[in-house]
Amino acid sequence: MQTRRIAAGPQLTEIGFGGAQLGSLYRETTDEEARAAVDAAWKAGVRYYDTAPHYGIGLSERRLGAALVGRDRDEYVLSTKVGRLLVPTPELAAAGERDDDGFAVPATHRRRWDFSRDGVLRSIEESLGRLGVDRIDIAYLHDPDEHWESASTTGIEALRELKDQGVVRAIGAGMNQAAMLARFVRECDVDVVMVAGRYTLLDRTAEEDLLQAVDDHGVSIVAAAVYNSGLLARADVPDDAKFDYGQAPAEIVQRARRMAELCREAGATLPDAAVQFPLRLPAVASVVVGVRTAEQMRDTLARYRAAVPAELWAELEEIA
């Protein structure tokens, strides 16, 4: 497993472990599956693990922390996020209500947007407790799309304060859009940004301004959601493929199928190319892939290591 260093210092493995599924994203993940997935990642050399309070309203952080207990803290990089505080809702839990934000978990808490100084400090303190660690290597402002004013002022200032104290090592923002990330890079002195779904085989939105911004300011990128919600996750693209959390338009499905055909002709697969594509850019420090089971982790690593002929990239570029 190769590594790349981000601007602030932490060295990331080129494949990162995405922890959303540890929070039972869309369907239940068992404790045993979660631990086996982390164990498989560790055995394979993965040393970058990403999570967030949002994922399963704290469940992902608790499971990841439990699975990493006993590992040398200096051997791995851990990132989490701020912006959504978890507020207890015992009345909903007692009534048997379930989370309504995409995770198959009881509604023990609700999420409250908060990029204030106190909110960020509280969020990090609670994440440290759930993870069972004394520091966070990377802290991202999480999805501040509708909260630019507070996230870019009190939010980033609080993260910078924590960085000065050594509680976090690097700071940035993580979003499903590239334009605001570029603005964070240009205006907020961040170390790294996580861009989800906007720098993939099919969606190159990040090329419009984010790539130039990170190049100008020496900021690193972590690429996430490289399968675009599943469209690029299979060697054969199904009719009901999802793209950006919804049904993929017919034109997008056709482009993905053409890419899959080119990959087959070159002796590779569409998921192989999807995983490896962002790493062709030196500014990309890691590709974070969501993992639920040990088998999925092994499949991800096989895709990362697969042989992809150099000439294939130019052919895929024409379709993208």
PDB file of C-alpha atoms in Angstrom:
ATOM      1  CA  MET A   1       0.000   0.000   0.000  1.00  0.00           C
ATOM      2  CA  GLN A   2       1.547   3.257  -1.163  1.00  0.00           C
ATOM      3  CA  THR A   3       1.249   6.470   0.869  1.00  0.00           C
ATOM      4  CA  ARG A   4       1.072  10.173   0.058  1.00  0.00           C
ATOM      5  CA  ARG A   5       1.674  13.101   2.397  1.00  0.00           C
ATOM      6  CA  ILE A   6      -0.837  15.933   2.711  1.00  0.00           C
ATOM      7  CA  ALA A   7       0.170  19.533   3.191  1.00  0.00           C
ATOM      8  CA  ALA A   8      -0.070  19.559   6.998  1.00  0.00           C
ATOM      9  CA  GLY A   9       2.005  16.441   7.482  1.00  0.00           C
ATOM     10  CA  PRO A  10      -0.115  13.280   7.963  1.00  0.00           C
ATOM     11  CA  GLN A  11       0.769  10.572   5.484  1.00  0.00           C
ATOM     12  CA  LEU A  12      -2.267   8.803   4.015  1.00  0.00           C
ATOM     13  CA  THR A  13      -2.472   5.409   2.395  1.00  0.00           C
ATOM     14  CA  GLU A  14      -3.666   5.734  -1.178  1.00  0.00           C
ATOM     15  CA  ILE A  15      -6.775   3.780  -0.222  1.00  0.00           C
ATOM     16  CA  GLY A  16      -8.746   5.055   2.755  1.00  0.00           C
ATOM     17  CA  PHE A  17     -11.472   3.260   4.692  1.00  0.00           C
ATOM     18  CA  GLY A  18     -14.814   5.074   4.466  1.00  0.00           C
ATOM     19  CA  GLY A  19     -16.873   4.529   7.601  1.00  0.00           C
ATOM     20  CA  ALA A  20     -20.435   5.475   6.559  1.00  0.00           C
ATOM     21  CA  GLN A  21     -21.499   1.836   6.242  1.00  0.00           C
ATOM     22  CA  LEU A  22     -20.233   1.138   9.757  1.00  0.00           C
ATOM     23  CA  GLY A  23     -23.118   3.407  10.762  1.00  0.00           C
ATOM     24  CA  SER A  24     -25.585   1.103   8.961  1.00  0.00           C
ATOM     25  CA  LEU A  25     -26.034   3.298   5.899  1.00  0.00           C
ATOM     26  CA  TYR A  26     -29.295   2.283   4.144  1.00  0.00           C
ATOM     27  CA  ARG A  27     -29.344  -1.136   5.847  1.00  0.00           C
ATOM     28  CA  GLU A  28     -28.069  -2.697   9.042  1.00  0.00           C
ATOM     29  CA  THR A  29     -24.403  -3.561   9.430  1.00  0.00           C
ATOM     30  CA  THR A  30     -23.608  -5.901  12.300  1.00  0.00           C
ATOM     31  CA  ASP A  31     -20.870  -5.348  14.873  1.00  0.00           C
ATOM     32  CA  GLU A  32     -19.158  -8.465  13.550  1.00  0.00           C
ATOM     33  CA  GLU A  33     -19.203  -7.216   9.946  1.00  0.00           C
ATOM     34  CA  ALA A  34     -17.845  -3.843  11.001  1.00  0.00           C
ATOM     35  CA  ARG A  35     -14.942  -5.307  12.971  1.00  0.00           C
ATOM     36  CA  ALA A  36     -14.106  -7.817  10.220  1.00  0.00           C
ATOM     37  CA  ALA A  37     -14.050  -5.009   7.623  1.00  0.00           C
ATOM     38  CA  VAL A  38     -11.615  -2.940   9.702  1.00  0.00           C
ATOM     39  CA  ASP A  39      -9.480  -6.009  10.411  1.00  0.00           C
ATOM     40  CA  ALA A  40      -9.297  -6.809   6.683  1.00  0.00           C
ATOM     41  CA  ALA A  41      -8.304  -3.226   5.903  1.00  0.00           C
ATOM     42  CA  TRP A  42      -5.590  -3.236   8.541  1.00  0.00           C
ATOM     43  CA  LYS A  43      -4.225  -6.584   7.382  1.00  0.00           C
ATOM     44  CA  ALA A  44      -3.990  -5.214   3.843  1.00  0.00           C
ATOM     45  CA  GLY A  45      -2.042  -2.141   4.928  1.00  0.00           C
ATOM     46  CA  VAL A  46      -4.799   0.485   4.952  1.00  0.00           C
ATOM     47  CA  ARG A  47      -3.904   3.092   7.541  1.00  0.00           C
ATOM     48  CA  TYR A  48      -6.343   5.929   6.799  1.00  0.00           C
ATOM     49  CA  TYR A  49      -9.813   5.696   8.378  1.00  0.00           C
ATOM     50  CA  ASP A  50     -12.583   8.261   7.886  1.00  0.00           C
ATOM     51  CA  THR A  51     -15.834   8.628   9.823  1.00  0.00           C
ATOM     52  CA  ALA A  52     -18.301  11.266  11.074  1.00  0.00           C
ATOM     53  CA  PRO A  53     -20.880  11.797  13.840  1.00  0.00           C
ATOM     54  CA  HIS A  54     -23.535  11.913  11.097  1.00  0.00           C
ATOM     55  CA  TYR A  55     -22.893   8.278  10.142  1.00  0.00           C
ATOM     56  CA  GLY A  56     -25.419   6.294  12.139  1.00  0.00           C
ATOM     57  CA  ILE A  57     -25.712   9.165  14.665  1.00  0.00           C
ATOM     58  CA  GLY A  58     -22.431   8.203  16.305  1.00  0.00           C
ATOM     59  CA  LEU A  59     -22.493   4.456  15.609  1.00  0.00           C
ATOM     60  CA  SER A  60     -19.761   4.569  12.974  1.00  0.00           C
ATOM     61  CA  GLU A  61     -17.386   6.403  15.299  1.00  0.00           C
ATOM     62  CA  ARG A  62     -18.049   3.982  18.155  1.00  0.00           C
ATOM     63  CA  ARG A  63     -17.547   0.922  15.972  1.00  0.00           C
ATOM     64  CA  LEU A  64     -14.414   2.277  14.331  1.00  0.00           C
ATOM     65  CA  GLY A  65     -12.933   3.213  17.685  1.00  0.00           C
ATOM     66  CA  ALA A  66     -13.670  -0.242  19.087  1.00  0.00           C
ATOM     67  CA  ALA A  67     -12.126  -1.957  16.061  1.00  0.00           C
ATOM     68  CA  LEU A  68      -8.937   0.107  16.305  1.00  0.00           C
ATOM     69  CA  VAL A  69      -8.401  -0.472  20.031  1.00  0.00           C
ATOM     70  CA  GLY A  70      -4.963  -1.960  20.631  1.00  0.00           C
ATOM     71  CA  ARG A  71      -3.493  -0.658  17.370  1.00  0.00           C
ATOM     72  CA  ASP A  72      -0.522   1.676  17.628  1.00  0.00           C
ATOM     73  CA  ARG A  73      -2.086   5.159  17.453  1.00  0.00           C
ATOM     74  CA  ASP A  74       0.944   6.501  15.607  1.00  0.00           C
ATOM     75  CA  GLU A  75       0.459   3.930  12.819  1.00  0.00           C
ATOM     76  CA  TYR A  76      -2.854   5.156  11.460  1.00  0.00           C
ATOM     77  CA  VAL A  77      -4.531   8.400  10.392  1.00  0.00           C
ATOM     78  CA  LEU A  78      -8.037   9.132  11.630  1.00  0.00           C
ATOM     79  CA  SER A  79     -10.417  11.747  10.260  1.00  0.00           C
ATOM     80  CA  THR A  80     -13.859  12.809  11.384  1.00  0.00           C
ATOM     81  CA  LYS A  81     -16.142  15.771  10.781  1.00  0.00           C
ATOM     82  CA  VAL A  82     -17.899  18.659  12.481  1.00  0.00           C
ATOM     83  CA  GLY A  83     -21.052  20.637  11.798  1.00  0.00           C
ATOM     84  CA  ARG A  84     -23.769  18.241  12.931  1.00  0.00           C
ATOM     85  CA  LEU A  85     -24.174  18.039  16.709  1.00  0.00           C
ATOM     86  CA  LEU A  86     -26.011  15.001  18.059  1.00  0.00           C
ATOM     87  CA  VAL A  87     -28.856  15.943  20.418  1.00  0.00           C
ATOM     88  CA  PRO A  88     -30.440  13.112  22.475  1.00  0.00           C
ATOM     89  CA  THR A  89     -34.076  12.242  21.692  1.00  0.00           C
ATOM     90  CA  PRO A  90     -35.003   9.625  24.320  1.00  0.00           C
ATOM     91  CA  GLU A  91     -38.704  10.078  23.608  1.00  0.00           C
ATOM     92  CA  LEU A  92     -38.251   8.968  19.977  1.00  0.00           C
ATOM     93  CA  ALA A  93     -36.070   6.026  20.947  1.00  0.00           C
ATOM     94  CA  ALA A  94     -38.594   4.935  23.579  1.00  0.00           C
ATOM     95  CA  ALA A  95     -41.332   5.054  20.946  1.00  0.00           C
ATOM     96  CA  GLY A  96     -39.316   2.815  18.632  1.00  0.00           C
ATOM     97  CA  GLU A  97     -38.727   5.512  16.021  1.00  0.00           C
ATOM     98  CA  ARG A  98     -35.968   4.977  13.447  1.00  0.00           C
ATOM     99  CA  ASP A  99     -33.482   7.471  12.021  1.00  0.00           C
ATOM    100  CA  ASP A 100     -34.895   9.358   9.037  1.00  0.00           C
ATOM    101  CA  ASP A 101     -31.602  10.419   7.446  1.00  0.00           C
ATOM    102  CA  GLY A 102     -30.545   7.291   5.586  1.00  0.00           C
ATOM    103  CA  PHE A 103     -29.191   5.126   8.414  1.00  0.00           C
ATOM    104  CA  ALA A 104     -30.845   1.946   9.719  1.00  0.00           C
ATOM    105  CA  VAL A 105     -30.505   2.830  13.396  1.00  0.00           C
ATOM    106  CA  PRO A 106     -32.843   3.823  16.251  1.00  0.00           C
ATOM    107  CA  ALA A 107     -33.614   7.539  16.511  1.00  0.00           C
ATOM    108  CA  THR A 108     -31.642   8.019  19.724  1.00  0.00           C
ATOM    109  CA  HIS A 109     -30.491  11.482  18.614  1.00  0.00           C
ATOM    110  CA  ARG A 110     -31.316  14.178  16.111  1.00  0.00           C
ATOM    111  CA  ARG A 111     -28.737  16.159  14.157  1.00  0.00           C
ATOM    112  CA  ARG A 112     -28.455  19.912  14.669  1.00  0.00           C
ATOM    113  CA  TRP A 113     -26.399  22.071  12.339  1.00  0.00           C
ATOM    114  CA  ASP A 114     -23.790  24.019  14.301  1.00  0.00           C
ATOM    115  CA  PHE A 115     -20.565  25.562  12.981  1.00  0.00           C
ATOM    116  CA  SER A 116     -20.118  27.890  15.947  1.00  0.00           C
ATOM    117  CA  ARG A 117     -16.942  27.775  18.031  1.00  0.00           C
ATOM    118  CA  ASP A 118     -18.717  26.045  20.896  1.00  0.00           C
ATOM    119  CA  GLY A 119     -20.416  23.643  18.502  1.00  0.00           C
ATOM    120  CA  VAL A 120     -17.167  22.630  16.833  1.00  0.00           C
ATOM    121  CA  LEU A 121     -15.336  22.210  20.137  1.00  0.00           C
ATOM    122  CA  ARG A 122     -18.179  20.136  21.544  1.00  0.00           C
ATOM    123  CA  SER A 123     -18.355  18.015  18.394  1.00  0.00           C
ATOM    124  CA  ILE A 124     -14.666  17.166  18.499  1.00  0.00           C
ATOM    125  CA  GLU A 125     -14.803  16.421  22.231  1.00  0.00           C
ATOM    126  CA  GLU A 126     -17.704  14.022  21.727  1.00  0.00           C
ATOM    127  CA  SER A 127     -16.015  12.381  18.737  1.00  0.00           C
ATOM    128  CA  LEU A 128     -12.866  11.806  20.787  1.00  0.00           C
ATOM    129  CA  GLY A 129     -15.010  10.063  23.389  1.00  0.00           C
ATOM    130  CA  ARG A 130     -16.811   7.840  20.893  1.00  0.00           C
ATOM    131  CA  LEU A 131     -13.574   6.952  19.102  1.00  0.00           C
ATOM    132  CA  GLY A 132     -11.632   6.442  22.329  1.00  0.00           C
ATOM    133  CA  VAL A 133      -8.622   8.489  21.209  1.00  0.00           C
ATOM    134  CA  ASP A 134      -6.929  11.689  22.359  1.00  0.00           C
ATOM    135  CA  ARG A 135      -6.441  13.347  18.986  1.00  0.00           C
ATOM    136  CA  ILE A 136      -7.924  13.581  15.485  1.00  0.00           C
ATOM    137  CA  ASP A 137      -5.537  13.680  12.545  1.00  0.00           C
ATOM    138  CA  ILE A 138      -7.896  15.431  10.101  1.00  0.00           C
ATOM    139  CA  ALA A 139     -11.060  17.359  11.000  1.00  0.00           C
ATOM    140  CA  TYR A 140     -13.390  18.344   8.145  1.00  0.00           C
ATOM    141  CA  LEU A 141     -16.260  20.829   8.125  1.00  0.00           C
ATOM    142  CA  HIS A 142     -19.047  18.482   7.019  1.00  0.00           C
ATOM    143  CA  ASP A 143     -21.394  19.544   4.195  1.00  0.00           C
ATOM    144  CA  PRO A 144     -21.533  23.293   4.995  1.00  0.00           C
ATOM    145  CA  ASP A 145     -23.408  24.007   1.748  1.00  0.00           C
ATOM    146  CA  GLU A 146     -26.027  26.226   3.403  1.00  0.00           C
ATOM    147  CA  HIS A 147     -23.712  27.484   6.131  1.00  0.00           C
ATOM    148  CA  TRP A 148     -20.830  29.240   4.394  1.00  0.00           C
ATOM    149  CA  GLU A 149     -20.841  32.292   6.647  1.00  0.00           C
ATOM    150  CA  SER A 150     -20.516  30.409   9.947  1.00  0.00           C
ATOM    151  CA  ALA A 151     -18.415  27.525   8.602  1.00  0.00           C
ATOM    152  CA  SER A 152     -15.862  29.841   6.983  1.00  0.00           C
ATOM    153  CA  THR A 153     -15.538  32.023  10.090  1.00  0.00           C
ATOM    154  CA  THR A 154     -16.289  30.515  13.494  1.00  0.00           C
ATOM    155  CA  GLY A 155     -16.095  26.967  12.165  1.00  0.00           C
ATOM    156  CA  ILE A 156     -12.692  27.159  10.546  1.00  0.00           C
ATOM    157  CA  GLU A 157     -11.354  29.379  13.345  1.00  0.00           C
ATOM    158  CA  ALA A 158     -12.329  26.773  15.945  1.00  0.00           C
ATOM    159  CA  LEU A 159     -10.628  24.037  13.933  1.00  0.00           C
ATOM    160  CA  ARG A 160      -7.524  26.215  13.632  1.00  0.00           C
ATOM    161  CA  GLU A 161      -7.574  26.696  17.414  1.00  0.00           C
ATOM    162  CA  LEU A 162      -7.729  22.926  17.923  1.00  0.00           C
ATOM    163  CA  LYS A 163      -4.889  22.483  15.459  1.00  0.00           C
ATOM    164  CA  ASP A 164      -2.750  24.975  17.387  1.00  0.00           C
ATOM    165  CA  GLN A 165      -3.462  22.964  20.544  1.00  0.00           C
ATOM    166  CA  GLY A 166      -2.458  19.679  18.885  1.00  0.00           C
ATOM    167  CA  VAL A 167      -5.929  18.148  19.236  1.00  0.00           C
ATOM    168  CA  VAL A 168      -6.151  17.919  15.430  1.00  0.00           C
ATOM    169  CA  ARG A 169      -3.262  17.838  12.958  1.00  0.00           C
ATOM    170  CA  ALA A 170      -4.927  19.047   9.754  1.00  0.00           C
ATOM    171  CA  ILE A 171      -8.145  20.871   8.914  1.00  0.00           C
ATOM    172  CA  GLY A 172     -10.394  21.218   5.903  1.00  0.00           C
ATOM    173  CA  ALA A 173     -13.885  20.661   4.519  1.00  0.00           C
ATOM    174  CA  GLY A 174     -15.716  17.726   3.011  1.00  0.00           C
ATOM    175  CA  MET A 175     -18.569  18.200   0.539  1.00  0.00           C
ATOM    176  CA  ASN A 176     -20.481  16.775  -2.412  1.00  0.00           C
ATOM    177  CA  GLN A 177     -19.725  19.884  -4.453  1.00  0.00           C
ATOM    178  CA  ALA A 178     -16.490  21.369  -5.740  1.00  0.00           C
ATOM    179  CA  ALA A 179     -17.240  25.092  -6.071  1.00  0.00           C
ATOM    180  CA  MET A 180     -17.484  25.860  -2.357  1.00  0.00           C
ATOM    181  CA  LEU A 181     -14.489  23.624  -1.630  1.00  0.00           C
ATOM    182  CA  ALA A 182     -12.489  25.777  -4.032  1.00  0.00           C
ATOM    183  CA  ARG A 183     -13.631  28.821  -2.091  1.00  0.00           C
ATOM    184  CA  PHE A 184     -12.486  27.235   1.199  1.00  0.00           C
ATOM    185  CA  VAL A 185      -9.095  26.580  -0.389  1.00  0.00           C
ATOM    186  CA  ARG A 186      -8.753  30.141  -1.663  1.00  0.00           C
ATOM    187  CA  GLU A 187     -10.050  31.962   1.421  1.00  0.00           C
ATOM    188  CA  CYS A 188      -9.670  29.822   4.551  1.00  0.00           C
ATOM    189  CA  ASP A 189      -6.126  28.436   4.780  1.00  0.00           C
ATOM    190  CA  VAL A 190      -7.137  24.757   4.873  1.00  0.00           C
ATOM    191  CA  ASP A 191      -4.777  21.801   4.572  1.00  0.00           C
ATOM    192  CA  VAL A 192      -6.961  19.273   2.756  1.00  0.00           C
ATOM    193  CA  VAL A 193     -10.437  18.945   1.237  1.00  0.00           C
ATOM    194  CA  MET A 194     -12.572  15.857   0.732  1.00  0.00           C
ATOM    195  CA  VAL A 195     -14.509  16.016  -2.524  1.00  0.00           C
ATOM    196  CA  ALA A 196     -17.259  13.420  -2.873  1.00  0.00           C
ATOM    197  CA  GLY A 197     -18.405  12.403  -6.336  1.00  0.00           C
ATOM    198  CA  ARG A 198     -17.036  15.430  -8.168  1.00  0.00           C
ATOM    199  CA  TYR A 199     -13.735  13.983  -9.340  1.00  0.00           C
ATOM    200  CA  THR A 200     -14.588  10.620 -10.843  1.00  0.00           C
ATOM    201  CA  LEU A 201     -14.467   8.850 -14.173  1.00  0.00           C
ATOM    202  CA  LEU A 202     -17.836  10.345 -15.086  1.00  0.00           C
ATOM    203  CA  ASP A 203     -18.045  13.578 -13.106  1.00  0.00           C
ATOM    204  CA  ARG A 204     -15.137  15.991 -13.526  1.00  0.00           C
ATOM    205  CA  THR A 205     -16.786  19.032 -11.938  1.00  0.00           C
ATOM    206  CA  ALA A 206     -13.715  19.524  -9.745  1.00  0.00           C
ATOM    207  CA  GLU A 207     -11.716  20.381 -12.865  1.00  0.00           C
ATOM    208  CA  GLU A 208     -13.684  23.623 -13.264  1.00  0.00           C
ATOM    209  CA  ASP A 209     -11.993  25.422 -10.360  1.00  0.00           C
ATOM    210  CA  LEU A 210     -11.042  23.149  -7.450  1.00  0.00           C
ATOM    211  CA  LEU A 211      -8.001  21.582  -9.093  1.00  0.00           C
ATOM    212  CA  GLN A 212      -6.529  24.977  -9.935  1.00  0.00           C
ATOM    213  CA  ALA A 213      -7.228  26.248  -6.421  1.00  0.00           C
ATOM    214  CA  VAL A 214      -5.459  23.349  -4.686  1.00  0.00           C
ATOM    215  CA  ASP A 215      -2.537  23.680  -7.069  1.00  0.00           C
ATOM    216  CA  ASP A 216      -2.225  27.398  -6.348  1.00  0.00           C
ATOM    217  CA  HIS A 217      -2.384  26.944  -2.563  1.00  0.00           C
ATOM    218  CA  GLY A 218      -0.579  23.640  -2.036  1.00  0.00           C
ATOM    219  CA  VAL A 219      -3.677  21.910  -0.624  1.00  0.00           C
ATOM    220  CA  SER A 220      -4.306  18.168  -0.882  1.00  0.00           C
ATOM    221  CA  ILE A 221      -7.457  16.369  -2.030  1.00  0.00           C
ATOM    222  CA  VAL A 222      -9.080  13.256  -0.632  1.00  0.00           C
ATOM    223  CA  ALA A 223     -11.397  11.791  -3.275  1.00  0.00           C
ATOM    224  CA  ALA A 224     -14.550  10.034  -2.038  1.00  0.00           C
ATOM    225  CA  ALA A 225     -17.683   8.545  -3.627  1.00  0.00           C
ATOM    226  CA  VAL A 226     -15.658   7.468  -6.652  1.00  0.00           C
ATOM    227  CA  TYR A 227     -18.422   5.082  -7.747  1.00  0.00           C
ATOM    228  CA  ASN A 228     -20.967   7.938  -7.990  1.00  0.00           C
ATOM    229  CA  SER A 229     -23.511   6.141  -5.777  1.00  0.00           C
ATOM    230  CA  GLY A 230     -22.924   2.765  -7.409  1.00  0.00           C
ATOM    231  CA  LEU A 231     -23.009   3.496 -11.126  1.00  0.00           C
ATOM    232  CA  LEU A 232     -19.305   2.671 -11.489  1.00  0.00           C
ATOM    233  CA  ALA A 233     -19.189  -0.084  -8.865  1.00  0.00           C
ATOM    234  CA  ARG A 234     -19.885  -3.041 -11.183  1.00  0.00           C
ATOM    235  CA  ALA A 235     -18.197  -4.429 -14.238  1.00  0.00           C
ATOM    236  CA  ASP A 236     -21.609  -4.492 -15.965  1.00  0.00           C
ATOM    237  CA  VAL A 237     -23.827  -1.447 -15.499  1.00  0.00           C
ATOM    238  CA  PRO A 238     -27.428  -2.434 -14.652  1.00  0.00           C
ATOM    239  CA  ASP A 239     -30.523  -0.667 -15.942  1.00  0.00           C
ATOM    240  CA  ASP A 240     -31.444   0.504 -12.430  1.00  0.00           C
ATOM    241  CA  ALA A 241     -27.991   1.935 -11.642  1.00  0.00           C
ATOM    242  CA  LYS A 242     -27.876   4.808  -9.179  1.00  0.00           C
ATOM    243  CA  PHE A 243     -26.035   8.073  -9.815  1.00  0.00           C
ATOM    244  CA  ASP A 244     -25.693  10.731  -7.114  1.00  0.00           C
ATOM    245  CA  TYR A 245     -28.226   9.014  -4.829  1.00  0.00           C
ATOM    246  CA  GLY A 246     -30.921   8.728  -7.476  1.00  0.00           C
ATOM    247  CA  GLN A 247     -31.820   6.816 -10.618  1.00  0.00           C
ATOM    248  CA  ALA A 248     -29.101   7.331 -13.217  1.00  0.00           C
ATOM    249  CA  PRO A 249     -30.288   9.152 -16.375  1.00  0.00           C
ATOM    250  CA  ALA A 250     -30.244   7.018 -19.509  1.00  0.00           C
ATOM    251  CA  GLU A 251     -27.479   9.108 -21.098  1.00  0.00           C
ATOM    252  CA  ILE A 252     -25.248   8.623 -18.035  1.00  0.00           C
ATOM    253  CA  VAL A 253     -25.919   4.863 -18.054  1.00  0.00           C
ATOM    254  CA  GLN A 254     -24.938   4.706 -21.731  1.00  0.00           C
ATOM    255  CA  ARG A 255     -21.663   6.529 -21.080  1.00  0.00           C
ATOM    256  CA  ALA A 256     -20.847   4.240 -18.157  1.00  0.00           C
ATOM    257  CA  ARG A 257     -21.563   1.165 -20.281  1.00  0.00           C
ATOM    258  CA  ARG A 258     -19.279   2.438 -23.015  1.00  0.00           C
ATOM    259  CA  MET A 259     -16.553   2.907 -20.409  1.00  0.00           C
ATOM    260  CA  ALA A 260     -17.189  -0.608 -19.079  1.00  0.00           C
ATOM    261  CA  GLU A 261     -16.825  -2.005 -22.595  1.00  0.00           C
ATOM    262  CA  LEU A 262     -13.514  -0.215 -23.132  1.00  0.00           C
ATOM    263  CA  CYS A 263     -12.255  -1.501 -19.781  1.00  0.00           C
ATOM    264  CA  ARG A 264     -13.145  -5.099 -20.706  1.00  0.00           C
ATOM    265  CA  GLU A 265     -11.388  -4.788 -24.048  1.00  0.00           C
ATOM    266  CA  ALA A 266      -8.274  -3.582 -22.194  1.00  0.00           C
ATOM    267  CA  GLY A 267      -8.380  -6.458 -19.691  1.00  0.00           C
ATOM    268  CA  ALA A 268      -9.606  -4.341 -16.765  1.00  0.00           C
ATOM    269  CA  THR A 269     -12.980  -3.546 -15.193  1.00  0.00           C
ATOM    270  CA  LEU A 270     -14.975  -0.373 -14.736  1.00  0.00           C
ATOM    271  CA  PRO A 271     -14.536  -0.454 -10.900  1.00  0.00           C
ATOM    272  CA  ASP A 272     -10.764  -0.880 -11.346  1.00  0.00           C
ATOM    273  CA  ALA A 273     -10.630   2.322 -13.341  1.00  0.00           C
ATOM    274  CA  ALA A 274     -13.027   4.126 -10.983  1.00  0.00           C
ATOM    275  CA  VAL A 275     -10.809   3.465  -7.963  1.00  0.00           C
ATOM    276  CA  GLN A 276      -7.544   4.291  -9.700  1.00  0.00           C
ATOM    277  CA  PHE A 277      -8.628   7.345 -11.698  1.00  0.00           C
ATOM    278  CA  PRO A 278      -8.308  10.030  -8.969  1.00  0.00           C
ATOM    279  CA  LEU A 279      -4.867   8.769  -7.938  1.00  0.00           C
ATOM    280  CA  ARG A 280      -3.501   9.772 -11.340  1.00  0.00           C
ATOM    281  CA  LEU A 281      -3.536  13.356 -10.010  1.00  0.00           C
ATOM    282  CA  PRO A 282      -0.581  14.096  -7.669  1.00  0.00           C
ATOM    283  CA  ALA A 283      -2.728  16.422  -5.558  1.00  0.00           C
ATOM    284  CA  VAL A 284      -4.969  13.501  -4.576  1.00  0.00           C
ATOM    285  CA  ALA A 285      -3.567  12.031  -1.373  1.00  0.00           C
ATOM    286  CA  SER A 286      -6.078   9.208  -0.969  1.00  0.00           C
ATOM    287  CA  VAL A 287      -9.208   7.605  -2.396  1.00  0.00           C
ATOM    288  CA  VAL A 288     -11.699   6.860   0.387  1.00  0.00           C
ATOM    289  CA  VAL A 289     -14.035   3.976  -0.417  1.00  0.00           C
ATOM    290  CA  GLY A 290     -17.021   3.085   1.723  1.00  0.00           C
ATOM    291  CA  VAL A 291     -16.737  -0.414   3.159  1.00  0.00           C
ATOM    292  CA  ARG A 292     -19.293  -2.584   4.969  1.00  0.00           C
ATOM    293  CA  THR A 293     -17.692  -6.045   4.983  1.00  0.00           C
ATOM    294  CA  ALA A 294     -14.305  -7.719   4.776  1.00  0.00           C
ATOM    295  CA  GLU A 295     -15.200  -8.982   1.298  1.00  0.00           C
ATOM    296  CA  GLN A 296     -15.876  -5.453   0.090  1.00  0.00           C
ATOM    297  CA  MET A 297     -12.527  -4.357   1.505  1.00  0.00           C
ATOM    298  CA  ARG A 298     -10.724  -7.131  -0.357  1.00  0.00           C
ATOM    299  CA  ASP A 299     -12.583  -6.244  -3.573  1.00  0.00           C
ATOM    300  CA  THR A 300     -11.541  -2.599  -3.188  1.00  0.00           C
ATOM    301  CA  LEU A 301      -7.907  -3.532  -2.744  1.00  0.00           C
ATOM    302  CA  ALA A 302      -8.010  -5.832  -5.772  1.00  0.00           C
ATOM    303  CA  ARG A 303      -9.326  -2.927  -7.836  1.00  0.00           C
ATOM    304  CA  TYR A 304      -6.619  -0.633  -6.508  1.00  0.00           C
ATOM    305  CA  ARG A 305      -3.927  -3.137  -7.502  1.00  0.00           C
ATOM    306  CA  ALA A 306      -5.389  -4.214 -10.852  1.00  0.00           C
ATOM    307  CA  ALA A 307      -3.405  -3.573 -14.018  1.00  0.00           C
ATOM    308  CA  VAL A 308      -4.964  -0.738 -16.024  1.00  0.00           C
ATOM    309  CA  PRO A 309      -3.217  -0.131 -19.386  1.00  0.00           C
ATOM    310  CA  ALA A 310      -1.999   3.435 -19.837  1.00  0.00           C
ATOM    311  CA  GLU A 311      -3.716   3.793 -23.204  1.00  0.00           C
ATOM    312  CA  LEU A 312      -7.109   3.079 -21.627  1.00  0.00           C
ATOM    313  CA  TRP A 313      -7.108   6.390 -19.757  1.00  0.00           C
ATOM    314  CA  ALA A 314      -7.060   8.421 -22.966  1.00  0.00           C
ATOM    315  CA  GLU A 315     -10.016   6.439 -24.342  1.00  0.00           C
ATOM    316  CA  LEU A 316     -11.997   6.918 -21.134  1.00  0.00           C
ATOM    317  CA  GLU A 317     -11.162  10.631 -21.189  1.00  0.00           C
ATOM    318  CA  GLU A 318     -12.933  11.031 -24.514  1.00  0.00           C
ATOM    319  CA  ILE A 319     -16.159   9.623 -23.047  1.00  0.00           C
ATOM    320  CA  ALA A 320     -15.921  11.649 -19.835  1.00  0.00           C
TER     321      ALA A 320
END
